[in-house]
PDB file of C-alpha atoms in Angstrom:
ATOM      1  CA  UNK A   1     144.190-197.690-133.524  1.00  0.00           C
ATOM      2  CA  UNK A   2     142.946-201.606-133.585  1.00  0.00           C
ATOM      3  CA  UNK A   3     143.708-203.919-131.201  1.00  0.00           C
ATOM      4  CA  UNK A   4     145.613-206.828-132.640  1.00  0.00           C
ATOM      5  CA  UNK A   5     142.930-209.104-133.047  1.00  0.00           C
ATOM      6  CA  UNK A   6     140.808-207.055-134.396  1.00  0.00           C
ATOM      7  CA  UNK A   7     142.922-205.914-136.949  1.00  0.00           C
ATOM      8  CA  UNK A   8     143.710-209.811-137.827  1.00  0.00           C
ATOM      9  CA  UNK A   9     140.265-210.931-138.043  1.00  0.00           C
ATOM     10  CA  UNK A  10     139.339-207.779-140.572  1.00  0.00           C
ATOM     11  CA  UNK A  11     142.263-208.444-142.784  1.00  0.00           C
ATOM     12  CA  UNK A  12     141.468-212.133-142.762  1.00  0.00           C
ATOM     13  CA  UNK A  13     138.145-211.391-143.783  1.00  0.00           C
ATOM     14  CA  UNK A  14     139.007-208.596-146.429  1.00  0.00           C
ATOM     15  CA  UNK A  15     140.993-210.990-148.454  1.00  0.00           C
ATOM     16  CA  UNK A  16     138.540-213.914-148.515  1.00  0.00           C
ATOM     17  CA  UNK A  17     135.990-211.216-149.780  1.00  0.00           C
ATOM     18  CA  UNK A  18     138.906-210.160-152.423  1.00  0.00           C
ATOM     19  CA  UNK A  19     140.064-213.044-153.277  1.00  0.00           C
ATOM     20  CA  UNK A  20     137.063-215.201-153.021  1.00  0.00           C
ATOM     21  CA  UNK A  21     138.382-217.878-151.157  1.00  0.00           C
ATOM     22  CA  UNK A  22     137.511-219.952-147.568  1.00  0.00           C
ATOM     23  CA  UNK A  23     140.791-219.656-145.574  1.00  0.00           C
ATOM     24  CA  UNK A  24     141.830-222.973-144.190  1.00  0.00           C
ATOM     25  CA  UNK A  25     144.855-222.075-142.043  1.00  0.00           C
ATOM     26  CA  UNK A  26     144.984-218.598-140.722  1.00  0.00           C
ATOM     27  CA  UNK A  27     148.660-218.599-139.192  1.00  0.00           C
ATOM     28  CA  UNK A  28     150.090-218.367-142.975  1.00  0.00           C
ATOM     29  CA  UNK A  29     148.225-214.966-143.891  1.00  0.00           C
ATOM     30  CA  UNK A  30     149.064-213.619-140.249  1.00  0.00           C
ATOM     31  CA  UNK A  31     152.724-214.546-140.901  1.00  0.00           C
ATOM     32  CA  UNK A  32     152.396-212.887-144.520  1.00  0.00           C
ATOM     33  CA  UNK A  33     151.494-209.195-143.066  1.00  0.00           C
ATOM     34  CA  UNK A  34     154.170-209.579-140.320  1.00  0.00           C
ATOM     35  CA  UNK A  35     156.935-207.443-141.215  1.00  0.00           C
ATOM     36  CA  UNK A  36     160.354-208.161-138.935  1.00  0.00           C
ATOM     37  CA  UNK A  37     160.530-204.649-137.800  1.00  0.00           C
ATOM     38  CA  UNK A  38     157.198-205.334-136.232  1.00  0.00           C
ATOM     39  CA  UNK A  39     158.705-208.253-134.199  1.00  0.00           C
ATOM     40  CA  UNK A  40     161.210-206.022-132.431  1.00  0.00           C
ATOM     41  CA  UNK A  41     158.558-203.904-130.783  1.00  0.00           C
ATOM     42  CA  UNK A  42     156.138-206.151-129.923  1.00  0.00           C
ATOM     43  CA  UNK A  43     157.581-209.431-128.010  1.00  0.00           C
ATOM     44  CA  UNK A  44     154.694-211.025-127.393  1.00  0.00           C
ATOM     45  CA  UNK A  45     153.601-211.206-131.046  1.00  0.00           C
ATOM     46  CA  UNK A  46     153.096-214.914-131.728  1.00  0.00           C
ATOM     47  CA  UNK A  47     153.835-215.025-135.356  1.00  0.00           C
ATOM     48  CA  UNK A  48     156.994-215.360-137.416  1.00  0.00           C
ATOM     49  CA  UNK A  49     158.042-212.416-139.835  1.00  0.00           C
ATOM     50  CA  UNK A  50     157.153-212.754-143.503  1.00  0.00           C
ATOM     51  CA  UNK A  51     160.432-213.214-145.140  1.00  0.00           C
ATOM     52  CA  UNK A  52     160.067-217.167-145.906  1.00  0.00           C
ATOM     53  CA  UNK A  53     156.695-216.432-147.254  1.00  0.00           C
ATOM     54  CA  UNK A  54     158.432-213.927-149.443  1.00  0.00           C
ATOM     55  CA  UNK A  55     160.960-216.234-150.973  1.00  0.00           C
ATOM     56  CA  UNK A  56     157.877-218.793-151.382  1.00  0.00           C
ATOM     57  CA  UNK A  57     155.949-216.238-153.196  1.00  0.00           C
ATOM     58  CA  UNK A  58     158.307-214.634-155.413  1.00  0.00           C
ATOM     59  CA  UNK A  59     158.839-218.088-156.998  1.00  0.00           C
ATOM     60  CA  UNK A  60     154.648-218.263-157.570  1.00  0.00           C
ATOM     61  CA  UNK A  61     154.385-214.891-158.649  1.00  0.00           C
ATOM     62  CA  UNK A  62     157.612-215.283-161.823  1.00  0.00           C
ATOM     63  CA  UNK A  63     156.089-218.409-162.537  1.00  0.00           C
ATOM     64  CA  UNK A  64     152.250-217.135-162.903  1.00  0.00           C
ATOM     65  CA  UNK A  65     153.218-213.949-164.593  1.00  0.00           C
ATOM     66  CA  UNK A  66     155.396-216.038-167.099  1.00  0.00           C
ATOM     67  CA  UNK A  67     152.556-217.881-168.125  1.00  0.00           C
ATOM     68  CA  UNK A  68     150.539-215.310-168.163  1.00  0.00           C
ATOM     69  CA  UNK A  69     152.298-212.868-171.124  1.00  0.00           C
ATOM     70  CA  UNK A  70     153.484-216.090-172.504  1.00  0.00           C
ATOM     71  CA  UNK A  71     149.764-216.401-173.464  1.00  0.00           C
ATOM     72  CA  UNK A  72     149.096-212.948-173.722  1.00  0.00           C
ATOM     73  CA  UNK A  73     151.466-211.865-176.079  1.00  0.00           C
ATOM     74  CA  UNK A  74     152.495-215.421-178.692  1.00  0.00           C
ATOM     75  CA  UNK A  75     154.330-213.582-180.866  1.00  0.00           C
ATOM     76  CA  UNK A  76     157.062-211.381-178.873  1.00  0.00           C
ATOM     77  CA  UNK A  77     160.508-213.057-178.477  1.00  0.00           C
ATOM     78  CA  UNK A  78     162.082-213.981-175.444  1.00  0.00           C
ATOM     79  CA  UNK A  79     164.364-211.369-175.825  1.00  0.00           C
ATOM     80  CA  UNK A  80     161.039-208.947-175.026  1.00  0.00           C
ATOM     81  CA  UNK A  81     159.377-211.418-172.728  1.00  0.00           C
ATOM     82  CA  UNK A  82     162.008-211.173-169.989  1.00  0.00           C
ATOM     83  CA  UNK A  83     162.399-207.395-169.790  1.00  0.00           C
ATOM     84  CA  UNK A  84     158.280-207.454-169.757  1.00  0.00           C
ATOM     85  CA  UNK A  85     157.924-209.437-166.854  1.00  0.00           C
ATOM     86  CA  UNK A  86     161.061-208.006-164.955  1.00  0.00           C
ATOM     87  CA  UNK A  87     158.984-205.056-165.415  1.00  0.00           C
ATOM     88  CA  UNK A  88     155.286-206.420-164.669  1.00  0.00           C
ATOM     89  CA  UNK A  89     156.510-207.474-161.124  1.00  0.00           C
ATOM     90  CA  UNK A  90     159.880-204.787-159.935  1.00  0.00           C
ATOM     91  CA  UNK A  91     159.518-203.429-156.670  1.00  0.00           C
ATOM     92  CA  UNK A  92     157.813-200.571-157.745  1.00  0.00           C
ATOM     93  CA  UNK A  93     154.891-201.885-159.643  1.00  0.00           C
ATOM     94  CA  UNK A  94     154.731-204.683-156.618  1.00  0.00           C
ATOM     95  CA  UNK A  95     154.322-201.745-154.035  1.00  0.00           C
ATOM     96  CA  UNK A  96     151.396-200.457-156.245  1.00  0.00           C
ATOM     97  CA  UNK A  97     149.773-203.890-156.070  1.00  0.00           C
ATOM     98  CA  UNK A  98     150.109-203.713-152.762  1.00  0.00           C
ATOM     99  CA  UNK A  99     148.150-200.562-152.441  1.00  0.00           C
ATOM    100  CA  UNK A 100     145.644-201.897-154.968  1.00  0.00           C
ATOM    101  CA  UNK A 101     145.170-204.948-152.414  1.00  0.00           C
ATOM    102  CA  UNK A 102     145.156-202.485-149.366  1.00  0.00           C
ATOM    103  CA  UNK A 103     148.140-204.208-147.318  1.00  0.00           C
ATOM    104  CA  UNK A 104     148.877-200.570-146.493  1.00  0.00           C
ATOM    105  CA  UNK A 105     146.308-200.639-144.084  1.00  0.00           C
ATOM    106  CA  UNK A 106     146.778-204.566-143.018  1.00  0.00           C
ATOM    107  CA  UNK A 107     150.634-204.923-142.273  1.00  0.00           C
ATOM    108  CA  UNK A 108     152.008-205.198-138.607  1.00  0.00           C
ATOM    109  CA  UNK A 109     155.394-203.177-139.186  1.00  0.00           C
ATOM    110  CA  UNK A 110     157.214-200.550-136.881  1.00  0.00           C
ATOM    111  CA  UNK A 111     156.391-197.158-136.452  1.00  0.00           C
ATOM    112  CA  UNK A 112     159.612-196.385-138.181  1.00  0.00           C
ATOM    113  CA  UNK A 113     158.586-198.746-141.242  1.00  0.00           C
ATOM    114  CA  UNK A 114     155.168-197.114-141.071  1.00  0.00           C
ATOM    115  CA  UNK A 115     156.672-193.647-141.815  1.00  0.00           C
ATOM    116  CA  UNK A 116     158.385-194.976-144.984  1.00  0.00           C
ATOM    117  CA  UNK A 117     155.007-196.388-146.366  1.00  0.00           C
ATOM    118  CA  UNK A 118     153.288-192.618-145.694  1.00  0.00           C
ATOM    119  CA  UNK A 119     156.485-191.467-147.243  1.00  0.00           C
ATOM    120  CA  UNK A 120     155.661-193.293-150.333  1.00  0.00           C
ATOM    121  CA  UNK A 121     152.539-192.913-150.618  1.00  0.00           C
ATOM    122  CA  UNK A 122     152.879-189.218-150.865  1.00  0.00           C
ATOM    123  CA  UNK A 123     155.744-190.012-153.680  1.00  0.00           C
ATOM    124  CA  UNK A 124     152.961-191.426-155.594  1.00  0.00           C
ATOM    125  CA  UNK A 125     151.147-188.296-155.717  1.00  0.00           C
ATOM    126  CA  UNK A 126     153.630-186.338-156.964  1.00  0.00           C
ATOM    127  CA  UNK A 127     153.180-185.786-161.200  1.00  0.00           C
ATOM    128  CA  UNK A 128     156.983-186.755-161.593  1.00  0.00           C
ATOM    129  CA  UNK A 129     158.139-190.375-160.199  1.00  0.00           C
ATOM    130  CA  UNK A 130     161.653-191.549-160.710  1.00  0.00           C
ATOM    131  CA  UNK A 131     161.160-194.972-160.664  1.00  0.00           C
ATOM    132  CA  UNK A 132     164.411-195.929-159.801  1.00  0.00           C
ATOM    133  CA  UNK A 133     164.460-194.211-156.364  1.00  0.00           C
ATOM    134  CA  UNK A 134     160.549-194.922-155.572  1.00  0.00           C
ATOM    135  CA  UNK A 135     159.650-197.846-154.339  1.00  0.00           C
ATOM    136  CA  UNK A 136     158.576-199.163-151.054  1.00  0.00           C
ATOM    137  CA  UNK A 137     159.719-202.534-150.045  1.00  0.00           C
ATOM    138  CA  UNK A 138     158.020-203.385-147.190  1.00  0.00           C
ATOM    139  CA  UNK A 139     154.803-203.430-149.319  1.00  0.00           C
ATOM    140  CA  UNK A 140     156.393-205.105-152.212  1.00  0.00           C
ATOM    141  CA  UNK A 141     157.829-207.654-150.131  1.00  0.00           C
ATOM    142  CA  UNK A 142     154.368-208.214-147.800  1.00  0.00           C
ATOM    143  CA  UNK A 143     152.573-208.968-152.042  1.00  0.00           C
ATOM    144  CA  UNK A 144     155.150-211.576-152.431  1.00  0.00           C
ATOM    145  CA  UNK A 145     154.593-212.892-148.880  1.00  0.00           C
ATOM    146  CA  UNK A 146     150.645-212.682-149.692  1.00  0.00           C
ATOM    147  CA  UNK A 147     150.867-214.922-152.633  1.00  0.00           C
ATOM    148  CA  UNK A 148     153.310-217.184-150.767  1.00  0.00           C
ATOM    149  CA  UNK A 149     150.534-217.507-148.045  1.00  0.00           C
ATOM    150  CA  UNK A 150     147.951-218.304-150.610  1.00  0.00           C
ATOM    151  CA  UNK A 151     149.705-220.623-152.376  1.00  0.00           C
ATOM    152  CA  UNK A 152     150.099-222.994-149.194  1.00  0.00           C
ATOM    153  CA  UNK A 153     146.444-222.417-147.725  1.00  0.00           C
ATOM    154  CA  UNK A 154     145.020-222.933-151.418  1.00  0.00           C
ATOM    155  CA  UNK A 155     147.384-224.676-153.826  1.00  0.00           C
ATOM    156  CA  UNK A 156     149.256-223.545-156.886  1.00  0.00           C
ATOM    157  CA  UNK A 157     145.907-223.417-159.559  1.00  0.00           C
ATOM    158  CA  UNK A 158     143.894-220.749-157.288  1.00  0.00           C
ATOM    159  CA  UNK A 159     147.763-218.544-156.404  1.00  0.00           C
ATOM    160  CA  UNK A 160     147.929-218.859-160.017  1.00  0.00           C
ATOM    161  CA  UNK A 161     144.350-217.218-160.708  1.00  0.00           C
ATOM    162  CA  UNK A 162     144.320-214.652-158.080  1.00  0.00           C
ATOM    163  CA  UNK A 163     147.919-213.294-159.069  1.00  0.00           C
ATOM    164  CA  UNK A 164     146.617-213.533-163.049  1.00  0.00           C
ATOM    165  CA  UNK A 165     143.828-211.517-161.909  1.00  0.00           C
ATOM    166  CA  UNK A 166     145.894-208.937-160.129  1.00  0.00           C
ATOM    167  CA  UNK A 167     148.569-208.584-162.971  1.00  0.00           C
ATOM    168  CA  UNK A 168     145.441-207.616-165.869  1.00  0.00           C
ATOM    169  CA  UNK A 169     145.035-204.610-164.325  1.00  0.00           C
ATOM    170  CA  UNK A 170     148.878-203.186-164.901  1.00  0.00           C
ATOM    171  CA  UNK A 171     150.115-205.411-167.560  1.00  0.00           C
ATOM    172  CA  UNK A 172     148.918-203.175-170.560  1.00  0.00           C
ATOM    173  CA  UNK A 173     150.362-199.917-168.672  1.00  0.00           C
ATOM    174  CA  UNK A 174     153.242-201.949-168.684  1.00  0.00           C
ATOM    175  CA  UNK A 175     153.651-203.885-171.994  1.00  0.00           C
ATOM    176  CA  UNK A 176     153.389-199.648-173.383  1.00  0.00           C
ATOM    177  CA  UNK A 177     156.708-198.531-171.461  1.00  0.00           C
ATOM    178  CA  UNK A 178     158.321-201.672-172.278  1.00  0.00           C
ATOM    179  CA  UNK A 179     157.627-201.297-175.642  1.00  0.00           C
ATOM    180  CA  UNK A 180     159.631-197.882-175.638  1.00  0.00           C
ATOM    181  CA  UNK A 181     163.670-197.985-175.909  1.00  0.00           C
ATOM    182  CA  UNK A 182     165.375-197.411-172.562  1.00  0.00           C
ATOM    183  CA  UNK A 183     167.570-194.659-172.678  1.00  0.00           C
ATOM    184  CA  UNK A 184     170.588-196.635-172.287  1.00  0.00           C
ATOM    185  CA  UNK A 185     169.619-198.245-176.057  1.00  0.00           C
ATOM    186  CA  UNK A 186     169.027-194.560-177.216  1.00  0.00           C
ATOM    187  CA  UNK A 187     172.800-193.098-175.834  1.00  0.00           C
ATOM    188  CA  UNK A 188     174.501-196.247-176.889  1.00  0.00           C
ATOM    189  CA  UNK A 189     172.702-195.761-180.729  1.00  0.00           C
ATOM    190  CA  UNK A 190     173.952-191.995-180.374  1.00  0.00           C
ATOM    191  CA  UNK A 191     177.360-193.322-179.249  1.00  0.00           C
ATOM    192  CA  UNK A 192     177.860-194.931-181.977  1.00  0.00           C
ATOM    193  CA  UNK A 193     176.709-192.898-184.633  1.00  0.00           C
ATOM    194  CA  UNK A 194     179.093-190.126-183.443  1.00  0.00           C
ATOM    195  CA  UNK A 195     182.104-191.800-182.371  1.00  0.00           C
ATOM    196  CA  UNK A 196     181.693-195.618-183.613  1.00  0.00           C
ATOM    197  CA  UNK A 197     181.945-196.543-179.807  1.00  0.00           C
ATOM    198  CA  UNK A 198     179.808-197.783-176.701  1.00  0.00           C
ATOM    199  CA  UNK A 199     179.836-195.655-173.740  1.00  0.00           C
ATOM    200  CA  UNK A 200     181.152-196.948-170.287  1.00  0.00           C
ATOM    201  CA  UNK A 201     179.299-196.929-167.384  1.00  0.00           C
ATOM    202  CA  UNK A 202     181.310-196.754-163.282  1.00  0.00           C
ATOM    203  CA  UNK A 203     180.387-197.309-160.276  1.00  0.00           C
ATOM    204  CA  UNK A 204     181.509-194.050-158.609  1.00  0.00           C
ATOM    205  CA  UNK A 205     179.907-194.192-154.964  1.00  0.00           C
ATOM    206  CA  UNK A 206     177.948-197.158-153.443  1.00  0.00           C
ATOM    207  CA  UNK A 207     175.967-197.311-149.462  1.00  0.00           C
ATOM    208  CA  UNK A 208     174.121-199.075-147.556  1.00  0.00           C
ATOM    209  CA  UNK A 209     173.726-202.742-146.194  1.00  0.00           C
ATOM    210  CA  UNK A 210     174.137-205.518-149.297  1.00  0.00           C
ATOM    211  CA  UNK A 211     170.758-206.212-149.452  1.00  0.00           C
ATOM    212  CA  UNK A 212     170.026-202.483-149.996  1.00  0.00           C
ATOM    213  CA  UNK A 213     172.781-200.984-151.681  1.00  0.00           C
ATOM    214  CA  UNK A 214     172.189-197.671-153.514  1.00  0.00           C
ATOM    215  CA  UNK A 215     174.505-196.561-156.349  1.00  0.00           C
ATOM    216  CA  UNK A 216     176.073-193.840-158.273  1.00  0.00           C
ATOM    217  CA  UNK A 217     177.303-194.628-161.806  1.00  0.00           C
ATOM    218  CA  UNK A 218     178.825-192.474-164.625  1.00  0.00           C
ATOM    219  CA  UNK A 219     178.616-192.794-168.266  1.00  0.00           C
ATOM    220  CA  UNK A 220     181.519-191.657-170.341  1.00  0.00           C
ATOM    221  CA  UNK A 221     183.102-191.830-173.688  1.00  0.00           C
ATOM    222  CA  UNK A 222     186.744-191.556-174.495  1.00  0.00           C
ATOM    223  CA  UNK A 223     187.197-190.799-170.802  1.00  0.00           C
ATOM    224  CA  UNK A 224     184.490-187.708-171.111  1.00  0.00           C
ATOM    225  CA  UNK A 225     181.666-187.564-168.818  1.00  0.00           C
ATOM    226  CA  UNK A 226     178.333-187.633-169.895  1.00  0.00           C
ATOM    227  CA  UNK A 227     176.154-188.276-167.048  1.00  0.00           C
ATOM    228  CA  UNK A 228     175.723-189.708-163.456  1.00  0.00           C
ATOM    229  CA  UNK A 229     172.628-191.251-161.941  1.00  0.00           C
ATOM    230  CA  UNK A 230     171.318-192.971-158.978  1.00  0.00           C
ATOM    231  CA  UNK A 231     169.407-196.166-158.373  1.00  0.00           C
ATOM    232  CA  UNK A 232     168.837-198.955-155.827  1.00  0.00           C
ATOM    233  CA  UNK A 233     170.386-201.277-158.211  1.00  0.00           C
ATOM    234  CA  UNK A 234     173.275-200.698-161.322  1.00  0.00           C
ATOM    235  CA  UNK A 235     170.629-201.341-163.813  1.00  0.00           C
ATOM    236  CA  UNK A 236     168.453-198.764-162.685  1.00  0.00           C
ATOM    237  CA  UNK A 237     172.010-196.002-162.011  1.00  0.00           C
ATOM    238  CA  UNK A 238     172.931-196.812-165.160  1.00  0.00           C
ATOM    239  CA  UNK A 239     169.852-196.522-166.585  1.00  0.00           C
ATOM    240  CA  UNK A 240     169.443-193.047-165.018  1.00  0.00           C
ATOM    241  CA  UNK A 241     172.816-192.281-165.918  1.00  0.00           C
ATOM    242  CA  UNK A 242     171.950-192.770-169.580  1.00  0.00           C
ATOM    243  CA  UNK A 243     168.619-190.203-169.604  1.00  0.00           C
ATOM    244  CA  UNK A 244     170.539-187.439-167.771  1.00  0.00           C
ATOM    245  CA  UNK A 245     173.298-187.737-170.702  1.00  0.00           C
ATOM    246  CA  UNK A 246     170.898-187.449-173.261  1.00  0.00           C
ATOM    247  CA  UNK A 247     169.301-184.590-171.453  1.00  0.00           C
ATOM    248  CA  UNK A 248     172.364-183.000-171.136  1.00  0.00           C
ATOM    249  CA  UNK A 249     173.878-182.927-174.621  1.00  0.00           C
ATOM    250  CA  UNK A 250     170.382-182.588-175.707  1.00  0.00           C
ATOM    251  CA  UNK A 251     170.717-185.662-177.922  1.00  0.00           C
ATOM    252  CA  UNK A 252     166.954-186.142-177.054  1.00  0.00           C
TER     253      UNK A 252
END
């Protein structure tokens, strides 16, 4: 295992090489891969945990991959634009950035926080991925705190570039899914071809803290259930809910 400053002075190094910048103020990138679970074990850390960074960096990161499939793509409609991006930079394809960038191996987090990142790591090699169970946010959260950092040390022009960068590599993966109708489209088309009706989605069973609340919806039609499924957010239950209907009834 590194000592601390050894480990600070190699990540500090790594991402001038990756991004091709000079750091000017190294406090905001230490801050940036300090995770609050990190804090609570080690006292005498003398950084503050990334979460300010992260609300800094989340606003840089909607506003440089905005422009960036505004440009790419002139002809879509908003109506496509905003489920694009929503989907360019979710939790999920941020934790994959992450590992692309190799905070994986740079973050100062709990062991406890540690074992979920090995825990999704070995998600990701699994042929299957539900993507609305998989995600890890500690990494996804330390991106956002990343581009937060650079955007303070280096202004908005160069967070812009390295983000735009980034996002090439997974925009075209991406722009494919996107361009595919979600499954809730697909029951609600079936829905009404058969019974002239949209299906209703419930809430059934919610836990966890608010910020973290996981949820079980149904989908039903003239009080018949179709389906139940399972997300980190009602979008993504509902979502879920949707498929395993159309799986079900073999609709398709």
């Amino acid at each position: 295992m590194y000592s601390w400053e050894h480990r600070k002075d190699e990540a500090l190094q790594y991402f001038e090489d990756r991004f091709k910048i000079k750091i000017r103020k190294k406090e905001f990138f230490y801050e940036a891969l300090t995770h609050s679970s990190f804090l609570n074990e080690n006292k005498k850390w003398p950084y503050k945990h990334n979460e300010r960074l992260e609300f800094l960096g989340d606003a840089v990161l909607q506003l440089s991959s905005s422009d960036l499939i505004f440009s790419k793509y002139p002809d879509l409609p908003e109506g496509v634009l905003t489920p694009l991006r929503a989907n360019l930079v979710n939790s999920l394809m941020l934790s994959k950035i992450a590992l692309s960038l190799s905070l994986d191996k740079y973050i100062f987090i709990s062991k406890g926080e540690r074992m979920s990142v090995e825990q999704f790591l070995t998600q990701l090699k699994t042929k299957t991925i539900d993507e609305s169970k998989v995600k890890c946010y500690v990494l996804a959260d330390a991106v956002e705190a990343l581009f937060g950092a650079i955007y303070l040390d280096q202004g908005f022009q160069v967070t812009k570039n390295v983000i735009t960068d980034i996002l090439k590599n997974f925009i075209d993966e991406v722009a494919e899914k996107s361009n595919q109708k979600d499954h809730k489209s697909l029951l609600q088309e079936k829905m009404q071809e058969l019974y002239k009706k949209a299906p209703s989605y419930k809430v059934i069973k919610s836990v966890g803290p608010a910020h973290q609340v996981f949820y079980t919806v149904s989908v039903t039609i003239h009080d018949k259930e179709l389906g139940i499924g399972e997300g980190w957010s009602k979008k993504d239950a509902e979502e879920k809910a949707a498929e395993n209907a159309l799986q079900e009834e073999k609709w398709k």
